[in-house]
C-alpha angles and dihedrals in degrees: 000000000000089000090048091050091053093047092049092049091050093048093047094048096046093045094048092049094045092050095040098242110159097209139006139176124197129183129186127192114196112172105308095338126097124201125187130191118183128175140176133004142310094236137005089221099046105017125199123165115264114238137170091277097048108121121231129184100253098193114197094006078083088075090072089062093047092050093047092048088054090049088057087056089048089053091056093047094247094116133031117207094217095046119107114262090234089069088069101025106038090170090065117100141144135212084262101053093185090056090050088056090057094057108100130190090254091053089058091050096049097038096245097117092101092236123145120263093258143328122253092226135115112197092181133248099292126118088259094063095108092042090055091046091053091050091049089061087074086082095048124104119215118247091207140002113279109271095012099106144343119262119164111250129189088179090058093054092047087055088051087056089057088056088057091051097048095045097046098035088227132107110270093249094050091047094053091047090053096042099042122355097056101041091045094047094239094162094165098051119094144140108209123080091225090056093051104040094072090057131062109276138168126238124211125253133204134178112266128215090275093054094253127132107255135179113262105235098208100071101186140353126272123281096260087066095054095103091052101036117349107104118117110199145155135241089250093052094045091053088051088049089052090050090056091053090048090053137068099270097277128120121241086264092055099255115143113241098163136006107256092239092057093046092049091044086070090070095048114104115258098169136013121240122213124221095335130148087210092070151294091268147345128253118184097319095321119108109229116212135167111220117190090335095313123114115234137178122203153137135214131204140197133196133168100309095340131097134187135187130189119185124177128189105196097188091055097040087237137139138171128198123193126181128175135175104216131082159260108324099016098044095046092047093048094049094047094047093047096049090049093047092051093047092052097041098045104028102021087237115144121201107208127188116225117249115252123230121254114274112281112204092193093059097042098078089056093066106026110112143069128306126188146185129182094291111013142055126205120199118198117194143161135214092199095265102055147002128252135194125206122193119202142161108249111263093234090055091052091047092051097053128078094200130080113265127200115276123261119258114244121233113293132188118269129189132193119240131217110268135043110346095308126149144183130213107231102188146029128030092322093054110148095021111138128195143141145240124243125213134211125233091277091056096251119137105260104167149004131221116217123173089352093303125118118230116190121218114250 
C-alpha cells in the first residue's frame, strides 16, 4: 500500500500540472485501507494547500445525500416510495394536474418523473426557497409522461428536497444534517456559505478571455438547488460516505441508520438506461454501470469550475473519490483519467471507450442542427469529414442572470456508434460521453440525450 500511495501521489501531481488544474483531492478506499493524494491549491488568488479535509462543491453527488435522507424517512414509515409526491407536497402541481398525480417519490429519485432538467429560477436564500421552487413547477411542461423514460432532472431532486422539509418540519439543510451528517460524523460536509467559510474550501476556476486560469466568481448555486447540487464536502468525508453505503446501514459506532435491505435497495436497478456513459441503469439515485465485467455504483457532480466523482465497487469493498477545481475541459479530463487509473491500478479493471464508426456523409444531415432544454443548447455540425457537438448555456439565460455562469464548451468531435442511433464524443471536455438520438413517429431525429438529459430539436 505504501508503494500504491506513492504511485497515486505521483500520478495525481503530474496529471494536475499537465492539465493545469489548480487543486485536486483524491481518496481511495481498498478494503479497510484509505489512501489520499492531494495536490495544488484552493485558489490561484488566495492559495492554501489542498488536503483531505479541504471542502469542494460536489454538485450532483449531493443527490446521493438527498436520496439517502429520504430512505431514512421511508424506513420510519413517514414516506412511501410509490406514493404520489402531492401527498407530501400538496403545493406541487403542473399544468397537467393528472400528470402531477402520477409523479411518485421513486420517480423523482430515478429521474423518470418527466420533469425538465432544471428551472431557470432563483427564489433567493430564505427558508422558503424550496417551497417557491415547488410552486414554480406549476408553469413547467413535462418532457415525457411520468414513468415513460429516464431523463436526468435537477428540478425533480429539488422537489424531493421539499418532501424532506414537509415531512420533518425542518429546513432541508437542517434535516440532512440531523439525518446523515451528524450521525455519520461528516464534519466537513455542509450546505450554507456561513458554515463553510470558516473551514478550508476550494473555489472554482475557469479560463478567462485571455486564456488564463481565473477564479470563478459564482461559488455555488442558489439555495433552491441544494437538494440536487448544494453539498460542499471533502475527500475524507466522501470516503466515509462511501463506507456507509458499502456497509449494512450502521454508523461506525454501531448505531442503525437504515435497515441493510433498504440501503442495498438503492443499488438495485429501477430503470434501464440506453447508450449512456452515466450507466447501464439507475437504482435509487445511484447510476449502475458494469465496467470490464465488474458492477459499480456511482455519481458525478459539476459546479462552476469544480468537478467531483464518487465511484463504489460493492463486491470489492472499494471506492474512489476525485475532486478538482478547474473546468470544464481540465477538471473533467483530470477526474476521468484519475478514476480510470485507480480502477486499473488497484482492481485491474479497464474502462474502454467503444470505437466510433467512420464518418458517414449520408447520415450527417439527419442529425445536424440545434437541440435545447430549459437551460442549454447543443449544436451539432459537420465540416464534411466529421461531426462536432457544441454545448452552451442559452444566450437568453446568460442575459437574464447577474451572476457568472460556467463557460460554454467549444465544438468537439463526435462519432456515431454501431447500433440504434448511438454516439460518442471523442474530444474536448466531454470526451467519452455517450448518448443517443430519438426519433419521432415519422422517423425523423427529434432529440438527443447527453449526460442523461433530453434535448429537443428546434
